[in-house]
Coordinates of C-alpha atoms in Angstrom, one line a residue:
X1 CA -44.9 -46.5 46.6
X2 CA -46.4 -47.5 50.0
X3 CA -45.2 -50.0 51.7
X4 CA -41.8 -50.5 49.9
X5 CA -38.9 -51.4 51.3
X6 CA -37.2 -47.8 50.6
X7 CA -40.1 -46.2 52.4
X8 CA -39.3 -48.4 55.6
X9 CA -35.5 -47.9 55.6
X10 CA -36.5 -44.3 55.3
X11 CA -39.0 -44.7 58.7
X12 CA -36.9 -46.5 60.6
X13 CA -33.8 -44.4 60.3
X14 CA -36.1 -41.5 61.0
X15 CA -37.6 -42.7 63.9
X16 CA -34.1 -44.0 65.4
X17 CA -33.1 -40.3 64.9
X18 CA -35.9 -38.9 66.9
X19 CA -35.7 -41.1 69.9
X20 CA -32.1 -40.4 70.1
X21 CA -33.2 -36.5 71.1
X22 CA -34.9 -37.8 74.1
X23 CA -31.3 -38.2 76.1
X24 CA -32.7 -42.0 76.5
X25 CA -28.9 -42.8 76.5
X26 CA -28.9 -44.7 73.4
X27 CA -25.9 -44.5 71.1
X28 CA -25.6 -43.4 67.7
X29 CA -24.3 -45.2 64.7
X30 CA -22.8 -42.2 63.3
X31 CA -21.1 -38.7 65.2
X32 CA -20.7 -36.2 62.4
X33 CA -18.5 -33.2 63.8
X34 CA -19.2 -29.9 61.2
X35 CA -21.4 -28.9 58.9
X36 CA -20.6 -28.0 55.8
X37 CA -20.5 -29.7 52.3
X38 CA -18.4 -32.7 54.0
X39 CA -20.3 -32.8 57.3
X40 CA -24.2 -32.8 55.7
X41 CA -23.0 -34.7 52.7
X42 CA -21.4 -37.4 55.1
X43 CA -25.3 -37.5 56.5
X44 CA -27.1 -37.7 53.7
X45 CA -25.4 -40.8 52.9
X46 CA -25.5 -42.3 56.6
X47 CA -29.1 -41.7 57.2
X48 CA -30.0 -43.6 54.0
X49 CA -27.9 -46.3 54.9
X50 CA -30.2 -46.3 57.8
X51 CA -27.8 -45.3 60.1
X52 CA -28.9 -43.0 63.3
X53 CA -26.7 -39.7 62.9
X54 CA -26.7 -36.8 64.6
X55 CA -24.8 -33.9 63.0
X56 CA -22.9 -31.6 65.7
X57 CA -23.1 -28.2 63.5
X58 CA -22.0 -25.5 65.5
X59 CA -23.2 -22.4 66.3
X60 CA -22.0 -20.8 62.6
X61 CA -23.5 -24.0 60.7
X62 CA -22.9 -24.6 57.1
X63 CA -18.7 -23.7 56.7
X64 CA -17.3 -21.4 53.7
X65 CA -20.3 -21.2 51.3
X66 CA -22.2 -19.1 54.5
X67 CA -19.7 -16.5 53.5
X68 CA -19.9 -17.1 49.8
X69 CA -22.4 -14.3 47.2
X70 CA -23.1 -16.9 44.0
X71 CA -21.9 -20.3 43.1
X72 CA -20.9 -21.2 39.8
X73 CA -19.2 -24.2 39.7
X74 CA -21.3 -26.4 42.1
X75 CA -23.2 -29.5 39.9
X76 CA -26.7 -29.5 39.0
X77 CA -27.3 -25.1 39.4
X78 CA -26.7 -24.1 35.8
X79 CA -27.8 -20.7 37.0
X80 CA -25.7 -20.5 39.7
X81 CA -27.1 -20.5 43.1
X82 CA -26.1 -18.5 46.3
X83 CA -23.7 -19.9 49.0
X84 CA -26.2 -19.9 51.7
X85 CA -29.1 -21.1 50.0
X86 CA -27.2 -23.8 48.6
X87 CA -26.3 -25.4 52.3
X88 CA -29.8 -24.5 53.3
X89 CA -31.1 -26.9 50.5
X90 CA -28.3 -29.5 51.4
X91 CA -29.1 -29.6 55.5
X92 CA -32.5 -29.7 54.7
X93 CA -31.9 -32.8 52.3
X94 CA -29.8 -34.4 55.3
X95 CA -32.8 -33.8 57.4
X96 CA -35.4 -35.5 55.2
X97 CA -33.5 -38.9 55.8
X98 CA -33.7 -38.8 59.4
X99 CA -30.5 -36.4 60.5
X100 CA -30.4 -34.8 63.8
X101 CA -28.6 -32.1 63.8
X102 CA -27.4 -30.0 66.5
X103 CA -26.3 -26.0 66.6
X104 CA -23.9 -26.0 69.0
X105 CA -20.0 -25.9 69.0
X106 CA -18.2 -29.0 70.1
X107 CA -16.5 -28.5 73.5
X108 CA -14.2 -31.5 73.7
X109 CA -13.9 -35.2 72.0
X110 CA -13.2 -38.8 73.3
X111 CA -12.2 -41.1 71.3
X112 CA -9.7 -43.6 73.0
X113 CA -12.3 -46.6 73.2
X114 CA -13.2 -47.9 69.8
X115 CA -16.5 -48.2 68.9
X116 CA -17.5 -45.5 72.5
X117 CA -16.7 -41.9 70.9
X118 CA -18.1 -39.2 72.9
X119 CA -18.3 -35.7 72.1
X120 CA -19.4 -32.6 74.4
X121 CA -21.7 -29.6 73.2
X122 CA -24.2 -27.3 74.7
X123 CA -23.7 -29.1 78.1
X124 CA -24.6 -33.0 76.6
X125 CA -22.9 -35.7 75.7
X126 CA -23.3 -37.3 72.2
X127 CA -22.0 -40.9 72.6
X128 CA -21.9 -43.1 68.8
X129 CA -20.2 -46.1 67.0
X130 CA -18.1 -44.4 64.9
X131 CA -17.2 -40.7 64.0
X132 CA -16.8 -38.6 60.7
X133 CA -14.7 -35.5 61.2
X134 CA -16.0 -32.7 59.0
X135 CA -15.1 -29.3 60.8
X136 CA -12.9 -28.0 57.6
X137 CA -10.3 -25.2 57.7
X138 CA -10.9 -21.2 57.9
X139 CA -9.2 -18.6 55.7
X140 CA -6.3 -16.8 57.1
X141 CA -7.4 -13.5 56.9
X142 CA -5.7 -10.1 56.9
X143 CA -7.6 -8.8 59.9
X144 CA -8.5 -5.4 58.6
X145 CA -11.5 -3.5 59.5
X146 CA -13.8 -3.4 56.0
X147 CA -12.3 -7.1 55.2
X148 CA -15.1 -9.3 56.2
X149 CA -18.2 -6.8 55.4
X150 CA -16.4 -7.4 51.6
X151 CA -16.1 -10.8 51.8
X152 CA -18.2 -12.0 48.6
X153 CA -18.2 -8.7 47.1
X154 CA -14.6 -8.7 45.8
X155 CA -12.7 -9.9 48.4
X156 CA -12.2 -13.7 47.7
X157 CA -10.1 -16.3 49.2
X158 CA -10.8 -19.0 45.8
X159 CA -9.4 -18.3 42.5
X160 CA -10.4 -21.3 41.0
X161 CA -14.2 -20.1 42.6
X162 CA -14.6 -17.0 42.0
X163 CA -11.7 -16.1 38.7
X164 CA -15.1 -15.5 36.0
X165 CA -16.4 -13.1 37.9
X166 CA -13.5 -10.7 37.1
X167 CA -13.0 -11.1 33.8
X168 CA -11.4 -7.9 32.5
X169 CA -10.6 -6.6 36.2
X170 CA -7.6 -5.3 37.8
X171 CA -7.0 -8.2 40.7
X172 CA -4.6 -7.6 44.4
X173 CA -3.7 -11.3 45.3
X174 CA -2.1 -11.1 49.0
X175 CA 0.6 -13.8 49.6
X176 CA 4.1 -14.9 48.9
X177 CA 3.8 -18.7 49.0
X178 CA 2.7 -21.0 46.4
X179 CA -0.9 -20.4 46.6
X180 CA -0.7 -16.8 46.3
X181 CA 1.3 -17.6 42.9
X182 CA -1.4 -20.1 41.7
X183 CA -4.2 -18.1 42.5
X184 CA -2.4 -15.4 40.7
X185 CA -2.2 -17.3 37.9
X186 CA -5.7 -18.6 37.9
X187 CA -6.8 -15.3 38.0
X188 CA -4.3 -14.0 35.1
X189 CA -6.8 -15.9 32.7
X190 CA -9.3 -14.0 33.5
X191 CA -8.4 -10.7 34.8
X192 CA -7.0 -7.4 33.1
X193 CA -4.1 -7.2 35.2
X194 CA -2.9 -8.9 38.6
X195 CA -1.1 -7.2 41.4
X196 CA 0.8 -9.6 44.2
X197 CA 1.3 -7.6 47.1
X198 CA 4.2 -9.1 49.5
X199 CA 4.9 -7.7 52.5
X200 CA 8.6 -8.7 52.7
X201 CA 11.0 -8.2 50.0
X202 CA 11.2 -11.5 48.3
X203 CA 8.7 -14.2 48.0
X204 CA 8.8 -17.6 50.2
X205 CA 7.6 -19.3 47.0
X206 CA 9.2 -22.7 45.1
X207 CA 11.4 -21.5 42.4
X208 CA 9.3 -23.1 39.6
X209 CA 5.9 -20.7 41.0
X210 CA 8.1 -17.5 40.7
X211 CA 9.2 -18.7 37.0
X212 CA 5.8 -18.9 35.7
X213 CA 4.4 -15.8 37.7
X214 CA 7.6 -13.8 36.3
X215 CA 7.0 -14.7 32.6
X216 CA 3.3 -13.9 32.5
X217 CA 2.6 -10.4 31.4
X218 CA -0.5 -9.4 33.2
X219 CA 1.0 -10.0 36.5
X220 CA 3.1 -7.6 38.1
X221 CA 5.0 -7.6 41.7
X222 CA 4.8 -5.3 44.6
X223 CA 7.1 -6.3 47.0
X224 CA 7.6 -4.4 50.8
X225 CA 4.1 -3.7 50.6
X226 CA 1.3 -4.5 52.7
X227 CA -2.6 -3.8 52.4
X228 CA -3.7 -2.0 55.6
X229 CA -7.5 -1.5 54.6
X230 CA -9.7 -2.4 51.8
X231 CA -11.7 0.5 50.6
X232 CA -15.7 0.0 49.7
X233 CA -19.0 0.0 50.8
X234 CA -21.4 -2.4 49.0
X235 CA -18.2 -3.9 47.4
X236 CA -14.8 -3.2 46.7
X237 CA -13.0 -0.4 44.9
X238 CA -9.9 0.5 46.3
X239 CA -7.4 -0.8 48.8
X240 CA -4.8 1.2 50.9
X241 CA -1.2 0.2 50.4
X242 CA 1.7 0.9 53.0
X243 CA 5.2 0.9 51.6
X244 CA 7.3 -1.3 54.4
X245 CA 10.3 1.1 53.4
X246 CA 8.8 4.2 53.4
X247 CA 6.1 4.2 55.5
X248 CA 3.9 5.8 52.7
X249 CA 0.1 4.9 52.5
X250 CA -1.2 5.4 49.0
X251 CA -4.8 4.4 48.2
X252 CA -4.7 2.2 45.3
X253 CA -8.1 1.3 42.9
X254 CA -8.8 -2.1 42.0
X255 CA -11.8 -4.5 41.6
X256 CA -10.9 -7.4 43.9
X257 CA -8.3 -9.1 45.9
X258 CA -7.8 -12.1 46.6
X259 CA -5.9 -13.3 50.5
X260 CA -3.9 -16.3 50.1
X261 CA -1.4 -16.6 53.3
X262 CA -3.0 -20.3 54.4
X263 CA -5.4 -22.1 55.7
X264 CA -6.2 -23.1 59.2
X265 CA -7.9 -26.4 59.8
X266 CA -10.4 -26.7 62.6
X267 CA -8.0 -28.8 64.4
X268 CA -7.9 -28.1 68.3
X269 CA -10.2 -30.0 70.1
X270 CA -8.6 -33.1 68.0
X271 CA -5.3 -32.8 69.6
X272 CA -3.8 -35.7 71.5
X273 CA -7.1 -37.6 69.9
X274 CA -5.8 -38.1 66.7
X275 CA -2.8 -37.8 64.4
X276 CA -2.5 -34.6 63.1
X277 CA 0.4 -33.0 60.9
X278 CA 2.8 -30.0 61.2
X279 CA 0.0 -27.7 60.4
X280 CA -2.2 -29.3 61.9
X281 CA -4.5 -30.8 59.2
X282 CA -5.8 -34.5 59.8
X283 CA -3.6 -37.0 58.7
X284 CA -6.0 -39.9 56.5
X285 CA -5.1 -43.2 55.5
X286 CA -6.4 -45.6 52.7
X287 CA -9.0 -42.5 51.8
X288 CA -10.6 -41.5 55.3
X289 CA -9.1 -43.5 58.1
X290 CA -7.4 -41.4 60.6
X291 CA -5.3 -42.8 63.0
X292 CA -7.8 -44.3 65.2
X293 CA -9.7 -47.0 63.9
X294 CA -13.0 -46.0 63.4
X295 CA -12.9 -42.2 63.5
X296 CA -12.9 -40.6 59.9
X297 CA -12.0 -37.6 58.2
X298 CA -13.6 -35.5 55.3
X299 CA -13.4 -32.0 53.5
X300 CA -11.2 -29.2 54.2
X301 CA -9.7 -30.7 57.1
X302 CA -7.3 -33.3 56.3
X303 CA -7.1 -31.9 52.6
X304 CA -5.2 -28.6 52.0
X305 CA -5.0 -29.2 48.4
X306 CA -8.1 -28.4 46.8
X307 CA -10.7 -26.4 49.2
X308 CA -13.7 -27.2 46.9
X309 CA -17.2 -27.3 48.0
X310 CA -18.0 -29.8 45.5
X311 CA -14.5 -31.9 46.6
X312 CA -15.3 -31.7 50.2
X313 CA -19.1 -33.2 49.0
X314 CA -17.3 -36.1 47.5
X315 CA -14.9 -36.6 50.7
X316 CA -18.0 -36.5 52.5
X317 CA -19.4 -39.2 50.6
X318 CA -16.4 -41.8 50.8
X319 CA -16.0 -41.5 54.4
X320 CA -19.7 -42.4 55.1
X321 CA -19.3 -45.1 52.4
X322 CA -16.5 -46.0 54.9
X323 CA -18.4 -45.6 58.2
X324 CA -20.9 -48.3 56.5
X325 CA -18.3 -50.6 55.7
X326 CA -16.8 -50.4 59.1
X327 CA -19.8 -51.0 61.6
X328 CA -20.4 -53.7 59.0
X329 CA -17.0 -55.4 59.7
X330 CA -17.6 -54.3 63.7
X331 CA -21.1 -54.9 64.9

């Protein structure tokens, strides 16, 4: 309806968006560093709040699901829906409330005043009230040369993603920690047979992961061994395996593999910004909070545990819900 009070909310924080673009030196409400589930989630929220926001993407917009073939487990696609077309829709939602968002890469941060964050990209300054951190963490990967052509067309990084799509496969999970030996499991449930290939000869692994992985039957251990290419042109159907010992390359046929040897959070610029942990993950307080009042964190990169899409979606809506709150409490 015409004239509402919805439609106006919706006007206003689209026009406050717009004039922002003009470099008239105005400050945003909301700085939203990253762009993927957490990030354009974080400004869908904002924007209908009737908050300016700009969104600070990067030049590789729209985080894991970019690299991600078909998504499952995501709400509301009983179909499934592909990883790119999915952020597409979402950005493009962001965008109808009024989001501004910006392909370039963040250069460097400032946030020692409260309530005067600045951030640098593509030669400007972005200057708001408050900032959601959104920049998630990348997949270690192995670094060999057919790797990232295959990723999405057996090689995976996300058990709990991508397990039903290799139901009655023979699985290679890379990794000695605890993640390898949950994603391992995961994919036991599905699979024909699981393989964990660890280059050293024994696994850095909790005690109580090895137990389990040791008692079920369709996994089995290859220790001293290390994948040195994965074999496949439209998707995967091999891998080459060097034994650390003997020096022996054997070429070895399988359906998928899986790389789980961590996580690295998009981190860097933050340093000596914000508390950060040992591995350099965002450390959060009472949900979002980071350690400087006013900045907050969502998605992948304050929380190593679950690396969903759909979880880093619902971080993204709490620390908006947050930023709200706080330039309530702070005009």
């Amino acid at each position: 309806m015409k004239g509402n009070k919805l439609e106006g909310k919706l006007e206003m924080s689209m026009s406050n968006g717009s004039s922002m673009t003009r470099g008239s030196g105005e400050v945003f409400d909301v700085l939203i560093i990253g762009s993927g589930p957490a990030g354009l989630t974080s400004a869908i929220y904002t924007t209908r709040a009737a908050l300016s926001t700009v969104v600070i993407g990067g030049t590789s917009w729209g985080g894991q699901l970019m690299l991600t073939t078909e998504v499952e487990n995501f709400p509301g696609f009983p179909e499934g829906i592909m990883g790119p077309k999915l952020m597409d829709k979402i950005r493009k939602q962001a965008e109808r409330f009024g989001a501004i968002i910006v392909l370039e890469d963040v250069e460097k941060v400032a946030f020692k005043n409260v309530g005067e964050f600045s951030a640098w990209a593509g030669n400007k300054e972005y200057k708001a009230r408050s900032v959601i951190i959104a920049t998630g963490a990348q997949t270690t990967w192995l670094g060999l040369p057919n790797e990232q052509k295959l990723i999405g067309r057996g090689v995976s990084s996300c058990a709990p993603c991508d397990a039903p799509f290799f139901r009655d496969k023979n699985i290679i999970v890379i990794g000695g920690g605890d993640s390898a030996m949950e994603e391992a499991l995961v994919l036991s449930r599905f699979a024909a047979e699981v393989a964990i290939v660890h280059r050293r000869d024994e696994f850095r692994a909790s005690k109580i992961m090895q137990e389990k992985v040791s008692k079920d039957p369709k996994i089995k251990l290859l220790l001293n061994r290390e994948i040195v290419d994965v074999i496949g042109e439209v998707r995967v159907v091999g891998v080459k395996i060097r034994d650390n010992k003997t020096k022996e390359v054997v070429e070895f046929p399988i359906d998928g593999i899986f790389v789980a040897i961590g996580h690295t959070p998009a981190t860097n610029i933050f340093k000596g910004e914000i508390d950060l942990d040992e591995k350099g993950y965002i450390k959060v307080f009472d949900r979002t909070k980071t350690s400087v009042e006013g900045v907050f964190a969502a998605g992948d990169v304050h929380d190593y545990h679950y690396k969903q899409a759909v979880t880093a979606a619902a971080f993204g809506c709490m620390a908006a819900l947050d930023v709200e709150k706080w330039l309530m409490e702070h005009k």
